[in-house]
Coordinates of N, CA and C in Angstrom, one line a residue:
X578 N 88.0 61.3 102.0 CA 88.1 59.7 102.6 C 88.8 60.0 103.7
X579 N 88.3 58.4 104.3 CA 88.9 58.4 105.7 C 90.2 58.9 105.9
X580 N 90.6 59.7 107.5 CA 91.6 60.6 108.0 C 91.9 61.5 107.3
X581 N 91.6 61.9 106.0 CA 91.8 63.2 105.6 C 91.1 64.4 106.2
X582 N 91.2 65.1 106.5 CA 90.8 66.7 107.1 C 91.3 67.9 106.5
X583 N 89.7 68.5 106.4 CA 89.6 69.7 105.0 C 90.2 70.6 106.2
X584 N 91.3 71.5 105.4 CA 91.6 72.8 106.1 C 91.2 74.0 105.2
X585 N 90.5 74.5 106.0 CA 89.8 76.3 105.4 C 90.9 77.2 105.2
X586 N 90.5 77.6 104.2 CA 91.0 78.9 103.5 C 90.3 80.3 103.7
X587 N 91.0 81.1 104.3 CA 90.1 82.6 104.5 C 91.2 83.8 104.1
X588 N 90.9 84.1 102.8 CA 91.9 85.3 102.5 C 90.6 86.2 102.2
X589 N 89.0 86.5 102.5 CA 88.5 87.1 102.4 C 88.7 88.4 103.5
X590 N 88.5 87.7 104.7 CA 88.9 88.4 105.8 C 90.0 89.1 106.0
X591 N 89.7 90.7 106.4 CA 91.2 91.4 106.1 C 91.4 92.1 105.0
X592 N 91.0 91.2 104.1 CA 91.7 91.6 102.7 C 91.7 93.4 102.6
X593 N 92.5 94.0 102.2 CA 92.9 95.0 102.1 C 92.9 95.1 100.3
X594 N 94.3 94.3 99.7 CA 94.4 94.7 97.9 C 94.8 93.4 97.3
X595 N 94.9 92.9 96.5 CA 95.2 92.0 95.9 C 95.7 92.6 94.5
X596 N 97.2 92.7 93.7 CA 97.5 93.1 93.0 C 98.0 92.1 92.2
X597 N 97.6 91.7 91.0 CA 98.3 90.8 89.8 C 99.6 91.3 89.3
X598 N 99.6 92.5 89.2 CA 100.7 93.3 88.8 C 100.9 92.8 87.1
X599 N 100.1 92.4 86.5 CA 100.2 91.4 85.1 C 100.0 92.6 83.6
X600 N 99.9 94.0 84.7 CA 99.6 94.8 83.2 C 100.8 95.5 82.9
X601 N 101.1 95.8 81.4 CA 102.8 96.0 80.6 C 103.5 97.3 81.4
X602 N 102.2 98.2 81.5 CA 102.5 99.7 82.3 C 101.6 100.2 82.8
X603 N 102.0 101.3 83.4 CA 100.5 102.7 84.1 C 100.1 101.8 85.3
X604 N 98.9 102.3 85.9 CA 98.6 102.3 86.8 C 98.2 100.7 87.0
X605 N 98.2 99.7 88.6 CA 98.0 98.0 88.5 C 96.6 97.9 89.4
X606 N 96.1 97.5 88.6 CA 94.5 97.0 89.2 C 94.5 96.6 90.3
X607 N 93.4 96.3 91.4 CA 93.7 95.6 92.8 C 92.1 95.0 92.6
X608 N 92.6 93.5 92.0 CA 91.7 92.4 92.3 C 90.7 91.8 93.2
X609 N 90.6 92.8 94.5 CA 90.2 92.2 95.6 C 88.9 93.0 95.9
X610 N 88.3 93.9 94.5 CA 87.3 94.2 94.8 C 87.2 95.7 95.8
X611 N 88.2 95.7 96.4 CA 88.2 97.0 97.5 C 88.4 98.6 96.6
X612 N 88.9 98.0 95.3 CA 89.4 99.6 94.5 C 90.6 100.3 94.8
X613 N 91.5 99.4 95.3 CA 93.0 99.9 95.9 C 93.6 99.6 94.6
X614 N 93.5 100.5 93.5 CA 94.4 101.0 92.2 C 95.8 101.2 92.9
X615 N 96.9 100.3 92.3 CA 98.1 101.5 92.5 C 98.6 102.3 91.5
X616 N 98.9 103.6 91.8 CA 99.8 104.4 91.1 C 101.0 104.0 90.7
X617 N 100.9 104.4 89.4 CA 102.4 104.3 88.6 C 103.4 105.4 88.6
X618 N 104.5 105.6 89.6 CA 105.3 106.8 89.8 C 106.4 106.4 88.8
X619 N 106.9 107.1 88.4 CA 108.1 107.0 87.8 C 108.1 106.0 86.4
X620 N 107.3 105.4 86.0 CA 106.9 104.6 84.9 C 107.6 103.2 85.2
X621 N 106.9 102.7 86.0 CA 106.7 101.1 86.0 C 106.6 100.2 84.5
X622 N 107.5 99.4 84.0 CA 107.2 98.6 83.3 C 106.8 97.3 83.6
X623 N 107.2 96.3 82.3 CA 107.0 94.9 82.4 C 108.1 94.3 82.0
X624 N 108.1 92.9 82.7 CA 109.1 91.7 82.4 C 108.4 90.6 82.1
X625 N 108.7 89.2 81.9 CA 108.4 88.2 81.8 C 107.9 87.6 83.1
X626 N 106.5 87.3 83.1 CA 106.1 86.8 84.7 C 106.2 85.7 85.0
X627 N 105.8 85.4 86.8 CA 106.2 84.3 86.8 C 104.7 83.1 86.8
X628 N 104.1 84.0 87.2 CA 102.4 83.0 87.3 C 102.1 83.2 86.2
X629 N 101.7 84.6 86.0 CA 100.8 85.5 84.6 C 101.9 85.1 83.4
X630 N 101.6 86.2 82.7 CA 102.4 86.3 81.4 C 103.2 87.5 81.3
X631 N 103.0 88.6 82.5 CA 103.7 89.8 82.9 C 103.9 90.2 84.1
X632 N 104.8 90.1 84.4 CA 105.1 91.2 85.8 C 105.7 92.6 86.3
X633 N 105.8 93.6 87.3 CA 105.7 95.0 87.1 C 107.6 94.7 87.3
X634 N 108.4 95.4 86.5 CA 109.8 95.7 86.4 C 110.3 96.9 87.3
X635 N 110.8 96.6 88.2 CA 111.3 98.0 88.6 C 112.9 98.1 88.1
X636 N 113.4 99.6 88.3 CA 114.8 99.6 87.5 C 115.1 100.6 89.0
X637 N 116.1 100.0 89.6 CA 116.6 101.0 90.6 C 116.9 102.3 90.1
X638 N 117.7 103.0 89.7 CA 117.8 104.2 89.0 C 117.3 105.3 88.5
X639 N 116.0 104.2 88.7 CA 114.5 105.5 88.1 C 113.6 105.4 89.2
X640 N 114.1 105.1 90.4 CA 113.7 105.2 91.8 C 111.7 104.8 91.5
X641 N 111.4 103.9 91.1 CA 110.3 103.6 90.5 C 109.0 103.1 92.0
X642 N 108.1 103.2 91.6 CA 107.2 102.6 92.7 C 105.9 102.6 92.6
X643 N 105.3 101.5 92.9 CA 103.6 101.1 92.9 C 103.0 101.9 94.2
X644 N 102.0 102.9 94.0 CA 101.7 103.4 95.6 C 100.8 103.2 95.3
X645 N 99.6 103.7 97.1 CA 98.5 104.1 96.9 C 98.3 104.9 98.1
X646 N 97.5 105.9 97.3 CA 98.0 106.8 99.1 C 97.1 106.8 100.3
X647 N 97.8 107.3 101.5 CA 97.3 106.4 102.8 C 95.8 106.9 102.9
X648 N 95.3 105.6 103.5 CA 93.9 105.4 104.2 C 93.7 104.3 105.1
X649 N 92.9 104.6 106.0 CA 92.5 104.0 107.3 C 92.8 102.2 106.8
X650 N 92.2 101.8 105.8 CA 92.2 100.7 105.6 C 93.3 99.6 105.4
X651 N 94.1 100.9 105.0 CA 95.6 99.8 105.5 C 96.3 100.1 106.2
X652 N 96.1 100.9 107.7 CA 96.7 101.0 108.8 C 96.3 99.9 109.6
X653 N 97.5 99.3 110.2 CA 97.4 97.8 110.9 C 97.0 97.8 112.4
X654 N 97.6 99.2 112.6 CA 97.7 99.1 114.6 C 98.0 98.4 115.5
X655 N 97.3 97.9 116.2 CA 97.6 96.9 117.0 C 96.8 95.5 116.0
X656 N 96.5 95.4 115.0 CA 95.9 94.6 114.7 C 97.0 93.2 113.7
X657 N 96.7 92.2 113.2 CA 97.6 91.5 113.0 C 97.4 91.8 111.2
X658 N 98.4 91.3 110.7 CA 98.5 91.6 108.7 C 99.7 91.0 108.5
X659 N 99.3 91.0 107.1 CA 99.9 90.0 106.3 C 100.2 90.6 104.7
X660 N 101.8 90.2 104.1 CA 101.3 90.4 103.0 C 102.6 89.3 102.4
X661 N 102.6 89.5 100.9 CA 102.6 87.8 100.0 C 103.0 88.1 99.2
X662 N 103.6 87.4 98.0 CA 103.8 88.1 96.8 C 105.1 87.6 96.5
X663 N 105.0 87.2 95.0 CA 106.3 87.0 94.4 C 107.1 88.0 93.8
X664 N 108.7 87.6 93.9 CA 109.5 88.7 93.2 C 111.0 88.1 92.9
X665 N 111.8 89.0 92.4 CA 113.4 88.6 91.5 C 113.7 89.7 91.9
X666 N 115.0 89.8 91.9 CA 116.1 90.7 92.0 C 117.1 90.5 90.9
X667 N 116.9 91.9 90.3 CA 117.6 92.1 88.7 C 119.2 91.9 89.7
X668 N 119.7 93.4 90.7 CA 120.9 92.9 91.3 C 120.6 92.8 92.7
X669 N 122.1 92.7 93.6 CA 121.8 92.7 94.9 C 121.9 94.3 95.7
X670 N 121.4 94.0 96.8 CA 121.5 95.7 97.4 C 123.4 95.5 98.0
X671 N 123.9 97.1 97.3 CA 125.1 97.6 97.8 C 125.4 97.6 99.1
X672 N 126.9 97.6 99.1 CA 126.9 97.7 100.6 C 126.4 99.0 101.5
X673 N 125.3 98.7 102.5 CA 124.8 99.8 103.2 C 123.8 100.2 102.5
X674 N 123.1 99.4 101.6 CA 121.9 99.8 101.3 C 120.5 98.5 101.5
X675 N 119.5 99.0 101.2 CA 118.3 98.0 101.3 C 117.5 98.1 99.6
X676 N 116.7 97.1 99.7 CA 116.0 97.5 98.4 C 114.7 96.9 99.4
X677 N 113.6 97.8 99.1 CA 112.4 97.5 99.6 C 111.3 96.8 98.6
X678 N 110.4 96.0 99.7 CA 109.4 95.4 98.3 C 108.6 95.6 98.5
X679 N 107.6 95.8 99.8 CA 106.8 96.2 99.9 C 106.3 96.7 101.6
X680 N 105.1 97.4 101.7 CA 104.8 98.1 103.6 C 104.3 99.5 103.2
X681 N 104.0 99.9 104.4 CA 103.6 101.7 104.8 C 104.9 101.8 105.9
X682 N 105.9 102.6 105.2 CA 107.2 102.9 106.0 C 107.7 104.4 105.9
X683 N 107.8 104.5 107.3 CA 108.2 106.5 107.1 C 109.5 106.1 107.7
X684 N 110.5 106.7 106.6 CA 112.0 106.8 106.6 C 112.1 107.9 107.5
X685 N 113.2 108.2 108.3 CA 113.3 109.1 109.3 C 113.2 108.9 110.7
X686 N 111.9 108.8 110.9 CA 111.3 108.1 112.3 C 111.9 106.8 112.3
X687 N 111.3 105.7 111.4 CA 111.5 104.6 110.6 C 110.1 104.1 111.7
X688 N 109.0 104.3 111.2 CA 108.3 103.7 111.6 C 107.3 103.3 110.7
X689 N 106.2 101.8 111.1 CA 105.4 101.4 110.4 C 105.4 100.2 110.2
X690 N 105.3 99.4 108.7 CA 105.9 97.9 108.7 C 106.7 98.1 107.6
X691 N 107.7 97.2 107.2 CA 108.6 97.2 106.1 C 109.0 96.3 105.4
X692 N 108.6 95.4 104.3 CA 109.4 94.0 104.2 C 110.3 94.2 102.9
X693 N 111.8 93.8 103.2 CA 113.3 94.6 102.1 C 114.2 93.0 102.3
X694 N 115.0 93.6 101.5 CA 115.9 92.8 101.3 C 117.3 93.7 101.8
X695 N 117.8 93.4 102.5 CA 119.0 93.8 103.4 C 120.3 93.3 102.6
X696 N 121.4 94.5 102.6 CA 122.5 94.3 102.1 C 123.5 92.9 102.6
X697 N 123.3 92.6 104.2 CA 124.1 92.0 104.9 C 123.4 90.4 104.7
X698 N 124.5 89.9 103.6 CA 124.3 88.4 102.7 C 123.0 88.7 102.3
X699 N 122.4 89.7 101.7 CA 121.7 89.5 100.9 C 119.7 88.7 101.3
X700 N 119.8 88.7 102.5 CA 118.4 88.3 103.1 C 117.2 89.0 103.4
X701 N 116.4 88.7 102.9 CA 114.9 89.4 103.2 C 114.9 89.6 104.5
X702 N 113.7 90.3 104.9 CA 113.3 90.7 106.4 C 112.0 91.2 106.3
X703 N 111.5 91.3 107.6 CA 110.5 92.2 107.6 C 110.6 92.8 109.1
X704 N 110.1 94.1 109.2 CA 110.5 95.0 109.9 C 109.2 95.6 110.6
X705 N 108.9 95.9 111.9 CA 107.7 96.5 112.2 C 108.3 97.4 113.4
X706 N 107.8 98.9 113.3 CA 108.2 99.4 114.5 C 107.5 100.6 115.0
X707 N 107.2 100.8 116.4 CA 106.2 101.9 116.7 C 106.6 103.5 116.7
X708 N 108.2 103.0 117.4 CA 108.7 104.8 117.2 C 110.2 105.0 116.6
X709 N 110.3 104.2 115.7 CA 111.9 103.9 115.4 C 112.5 102.9 116.6
X710 N 112.2 103.4 117.8 CA 113.0 102.0 118.9 C 112.9 100.9 119.2
X711 N 111.2 100.7 119.6 CA 110.5 100.1 119.8 C 110.2 98.7 118.5
X712 N 111.3 98.3 117.7 CA 111.0 97.5 117.1 C 111.1 95.8 116.9
X713 N 110.2 95.5 116.2 CA 110.5 93.8 116.3 C 111.2 93.4 114.0
X714 N 112.0 92.4 113.9 CA 112.3 92.4 112.5 C 112.9 90.9 113.1
X715 N 112.2 90.4 112.1 CA 112.5 88.7 111.7 C 113.3 88.8 110.2
X716 N 114.6 87.9 110.2 CA 115.5 87.5 109.1 C 115.4 86.4 108.9
X717 N 115.3 86.3 107.5 CA 115.1 84.9 106.9 C 117.1 84.3 106.3
X718 N 117.2 82.9 107.0 CA 118.2 82.4 107.2 C 119.2 82.7 106.2
X719 N 118.5 82.4 104.7 CA 119.4 81.9 103.4 C 119.4 83.6 102.6
X720 N 120.8 83.2 102.0 CA 120.9 84.4 101.0 C 120.2 84.5 99.5
X721 N 119.6 85.7 99.3 CA 119.0 85.5 97.9 C 120.1 85.2 97.0
X722 N 119.6 85.3 95.4 CA 120.4 85.5 94.2 C 119.7 86.2 93.0
X723 N 120.4 86.8 92.4 CA 119.6 87.0 91.2 C 118.8 86.1 90.1
X724 N 117.8 86.4 89.3 CA 117.1 86.2 88.3 C 116.6 84.5 88.9
X725 N 116.2 85.0 90.4 CA 115.8 83.3 90.5 C 113.9 84.1 91.5
X726 N 113.0 83.6 91.0 CA 111.8 83.5 91.6 C 111.5 83.3 92.6
X727 N 111.1 84.1 93.8 CA 111.1 84.1 95.2 C 109.5 84.1 95.8
X728 N 108.8 83.5 96.6 CA 107.6 83.5 97.1 C 107.9 84.0 98.7
X729 N 107.3 85.5 98.7 CA 107.8 85.8 100.2 C 106.2 85.8 100.8
X730 N 106.5 85.5 101.8 CA 105.1 85.4 103.1 C 105.4 86.3 104.5
X731 N 105.0 87.4 105.0 CA 105.2 87.7 106.1 C 103.8 88.7 107.1
X732 N 104.1 88.7 108.2 CA 103.2 89.3 108.5 C 103.4 89.3 110.3
X733 N 102.1 89.5 111.0 CA 102.3 89.9 112.2 C 101.0 89.7 113.0
X734 N 101.4 89.0 114.3 CA 100.4 88.2 114.8 C 99.8 88.5 115.8
X735 N 98.8 89.5 116.3 CA 98.7 90.2 117.0 C 98.5 89.2 118.7
X736 N 98.1 88.3 118.3 CA 97.7 87.2 119.6 C 99.2 86.7 120.1
X737 N 99.7 86.5 119.5 CA 101.4 85.6 119.7 C 102.2 87.1 119.9
X738 N 102.1 88.0 119.3 CA 102.9 89.3 118.9 C 104.1 89.0 118.7
X739 N 103.7 88.6 117.7 CA 105.3 88.1 116.8 C 105.1 88.5 115.1
X740 N 106.7 89.2 114.6 CA 106.4 89.5 113.0 C 106.9 87.9 112.5
X741 N 106.7 87.7 111.6 CA 107.1 86.5 110.7 C 107.4 86.4 109.4
X742 N 108.6 85.9 109.2 CA 108.5 85.6 107.6 C 109.1 84.3 106.6
X743 N 108.6 84.0 105.9 CA 108.9 82.4 105.0 C 109.3 82.6 103.3
X744 N 110.3 82.4 103.0 CA 110.4 82.4 101.5 C 110.5 80.9 101.5
X745 N 109.9 80.9 99.8 CA 109.2 79.5 99.0 C 108.6 78.7 100.0
X746 N 107.6 79.1 101.0 CA 106.7 77.9 101.6 C 107.9 77.3 102.6
X747 N 108.7 77.8 103.3 CA 110.0 77.2 104.1 C 109.4 77.9 105.7
X748 N 109.6 77.3 106.8 CA 109.4 77.0 108.0 C 109.7 78.4 108.5
X749 N 108.3 79.1 109.0 CA 108.5 80.7 109.8 C 109.7 80.9 110.4
X750 N 110.4 82.1 110.4 CA 111.8 82.8 111.4 C 110.3 83.7 111.7
X751 N 110.6 83.7 112.8 CA 109.7 84.2 114.1 C 110.3 85.5 115.2
X752 N 110.0 86.5 115.0 CA 110.8 87.4 116.5 C 109.4 88.4 117.4
X753 N 109.7 88.0 118.4 CA 108.9 88.5 119.3 C 108.6 90.1 119.8
X754 N 108.0 90.8 120.0 CA 107.7 92.0 120.3 C 107.5 92.1 121.7
X755 N 108.3 93.3 122.4 CA 108.6 93.4 123.8 C 107.2 95.0 124.2
X756 N 107.7 94.7 125.5 CA 106.7 95.9 126.0 C 105.2 95.4 126.8
X757 N 104.3 96.5 126.8 CA 103.1 95.8 127.0 C 102.2 95.9 126.0
X758 N 101.9 97.2 125.5 CA 101.3 97.4 124.4 C 101.7 97.9 122.7
X759 N 101.2 96.7 122.0 CA 102.5 97.3 121.2 C 101.3 97.8 119.8
X760 N 101.3 98.7 119.2 CA 100.7 98.9 118.3 C 101.2 100.1 117.1
X761 N 101.0 99.7 115.7 CA 101.7 100.8 115.0 C 101.4 102.2 114.9
X762 N 101.9 103.2 114.9 CA 101.3 104.5 114.4 C 100.7 104.6 113.3
X763 N 100.3 105.4 112.9 CA 99.2 106.2 111.7 C 100.5 106.8 111.0
X764 N 101.3 106.4 110.2 CA 102.6 106.7 109.6 C 101.9 107.9 108.7
X765 N 101.0 108.2 108.3 CA 100.3 108.9 107.1 C 101.1 108.7 105.8
X766 N 101.6 107.7 105.8 CA 102.5 107.1 104.5 C 101.3 106.0 103.5
X767 N 102.2 106.2 101.9 CA 101.7 105.7 101.4 C 102.1 104.6 101.9
X768 N 101.2 103.4 101.2 CA 101.3 101.9 100.6 C 101.8 101.6 99.4
X769 N 103.2 101.1 99.7 CA 104.2 101.0 98.5 C 104.9 99.6 97.9
X770 N 104.8 99.6 96.9 CA 105.8 98.3 96.1 C 106.6 98.8 95.5
X771 N 107.9 98.4 95.9 CA 109.1 98.5 94.6 C 109.9 98.9 95.5
X772 N 110.1 99.9 97.0 CA 110.6 100.4 97.7 C 110.1 100.7 99.2
X773 N 110.8 101.1 99.7 CA 110.4 101.4 101.4 C 110.1 103.0 101.1
X774 N 110.6 103.8 100.4 CA 110.6 105.1 100.8 C 110.4 105.8 99.1
X775 N 110.1 107.1 99.3 CA 109.7 107.9 98.0 C 110.9 107.8 97.5
X776 N 111.9 108.4 98.4 CA 113.3 108.9 98.0 C 114.5 107.7 98.0
X777 N 114.2 106.8 98.9 CA 115.2 105.7 99.1 C 114.7 103.9 99.4
X778 N 115.6 103.1 98.9 CA 115.8 101.9 99.0 C 114.6 101.5 98.0
X779 N 115.2 101.9 96.6 CA 114.5 101.1 95.6 C 114.6 99.6 95.0
X780 N 113.7 98.9 94.9 CA 114.2 97.5 94.6 C 114.4 97.6 92.9
X781 N 115.6 96.8 92.5 CA 115.8 96.3 91.4 C 115.2 95.1 91.0
X782 N 114.3 94.8 90.1 CA 113.9 93.7 90.1 C 112.1 93.7 90.0
X783 N 111.8 92.5 89.7 CA 110.2 92.4 89.0 C 109.2 91.5 90.5
X784 N 107.8 92.2 90.1 CA 107.2 91.6 91.3 C 106.1 90.9 90.7
X785 N 105.3 90.1 91.4 CA 103.5 89.6 90.8 C 103.1 88.7 91.8
X786 N 101.6 88.8 91.7 CA 100.6 88.6 92.6 C 101.5 89.2 94.0
X787 N 101.1 90.2 94.8 CA 101.1 90.9 96.0 C 99.3 90.7 96.4
X788 N 99.4 90.4 97.7 CA 98.4 90.7 98.6 C 98.8 91.1 99.9
X789 N 98.0 91.9 100.2 CA 97.7 92.4 101.4 C 96.5 92.8 102.5
X790 N 97.0 92.4 103.9 CA 95.7 92.2 104.4 C 96.2 92.9 105.9
X791 N 95.0 93.1 106.7 CA 94.8 93.6 108.1 C 93.7 93.3 108.5
X792 N 94.1 93.1 110.0 CA 93.0 92.2 111.0 C 93.5 90.8 111.1
X793 N 94.0 90.2 110.0 CA 94.5 88.5 110.3 C 96.0 88.5 109.8
X794 N 96.7 87.2 109.8 CA 97.9 87.0 109.2 C 97.8 85.9 108.6
X795 N 98.6 85.3 108.0 CA 98.5 84.1 107.2 C 98.8 83.1 107.4
X796 N 97.9 82.1 107.3 CA 98.1 80.5 108.5 C 99.5 79.6 106.9
X797 N 99.4 78.9 107.9 CA 100.6 78.1 107.2 C 99.9 77.5 106.0
X798 N 99.2 76.9 105.9 CA 98.1 76.7 104.9 C 97.6 77.4 103.8
X799 N 97.7 78.4 104.3 CA 97.4 79.6 103.0 C 98.5 80.3 102.2
X800 N 99.4 79.8 103.0 CA 100.8 80.3 102.2 C 101.0 79.2 101.1
X801 N 101.1 78.0 102.0 CA 101.4 76.9 101.3 C 100.1 76.6 99.8
X802 N 98.9 77.3 100.4 CA 98.2 77.3 98.7 C 98.3 78.2 97.9
X803 N 99.0 79.6 98.6 CA 99.8 80.3 97.9 C 101.1 80.2 97.0
X804 N 101.4 79.4 97.6 CA 102.7 79.0 97.3 C 102.6 77.8 95.9
X805 N 101.8 77.2 96.2 CA 101.4 76.1 95.1 C 102.2 75.0 94.5
X806 N 103.3 74.9 95.3 CA 104.1 73.8 95.0 C 105.1 74.2 94.0
X807 N 105.5 75.9 94.0 CA 106.2 76.5 93.6 C 106.0 77.3 92.6
X808 N 104.6 76.7 91.8 CA 104.1 77.3 90.7 C 103.1 78.8 90.9
X809 N 102.9 79.0 92.2 CA 102.2 79.8 92.3 C 100.7 80.1 91.8
X810 N 100.0 80.7 92.2 CA 98.8 81.0 91.3 C 98.1 82.3 91.5
X811 N 96.7 82.1 90.5 CA 96.3 83.5 90.6 C 95.2 83.2 91.4
X812 N 94.8 84.4 92.7 CA 94.0 84.4 93.6 C 93.0 85.2 93.3
X813 N 92.0 84.5 93.1 CA 90.4 84.8 93.1 C 89.7 85.9 93.9
X814 N 89.9 87.3 94.1 CA 88.7 87.7 94.8 C 87.7 87.7 95.0
X815 N 86.9 88.2 95.6 CA 86.7 87.5 96.8 C 86.3 86.1 96.6
X816 N 86.9 84.9 97.9 CA 86.3 83.7 98.0 C 87.7 83.2 97.2
X817 N 89.0 83.3 97.7 CA 90.3 83.1 96.6 C 90.5 81.7 96.4

C-alpha cells in the first residue's frame, strides 16, 4: 500500500550453518544445506522447545556440547559475522564462572569469538579477541533469570568495526574495536554450542534455532524477523 516500504531479508549470504536443535539426542542436523552437522559430545539430550517440539538440553556437570571440527568456512578473520538463537538457563553462573552459549574460542590465549553469560549480574556478552589483549566486548544491560526463553542475536560489523548484542529484539548494545587492522586469528578450535571450551564454561540450560553467518552481520530487520514478536520461527534455508 501507499507509504509502505519492503525490507529485504538476506539470510543466505555468508550462511555457515542453521541448527534447529529439535532432535531428541545425538548429532544435530544442519538445515542450511551446507552439511555442517554438529557432533554430540557427552550426550546432549532434549527438553521441551520454544519454537519446535524439542530443544537441546545441556547439563552443566556433564560438560556437554555440540561441536563442528575446525574448518575454513567457520573462520571470521576480518569479516563481519553473526550468531543468533534461543536459549534458556536452568541455573545462573556461579561466582567467578561463565556459561558459554556459542562461538569459536580458544581458552588460554583467549582468542576468537564467544557469546556467553557472565556471572556478574548474569548478563549475556559477546566478545571477540585477536590475541587475548586486543579485545572488544559488548555487554547486555539487563540480568537474566532462570526458566525463561531468550532470543539472543550478536555479531561483528566489519564496516563500523563494532561488536553488538541484542536480547529479545532490544536496541543493540555496541562496542568499537581499536587499532588499525582488526582480524580474528584462525584459532584451529572447533565451533561449539553449549560451552566456550572443551573443558570449561559449560551451559546449564537449553538451546534451539541457532544460526551462524560469516561475511555479513544481521540487520535490525533480520533480527526482528527471527524474533517474530517473541514467537520465534523456523528458518527455512536457503532463502529463509
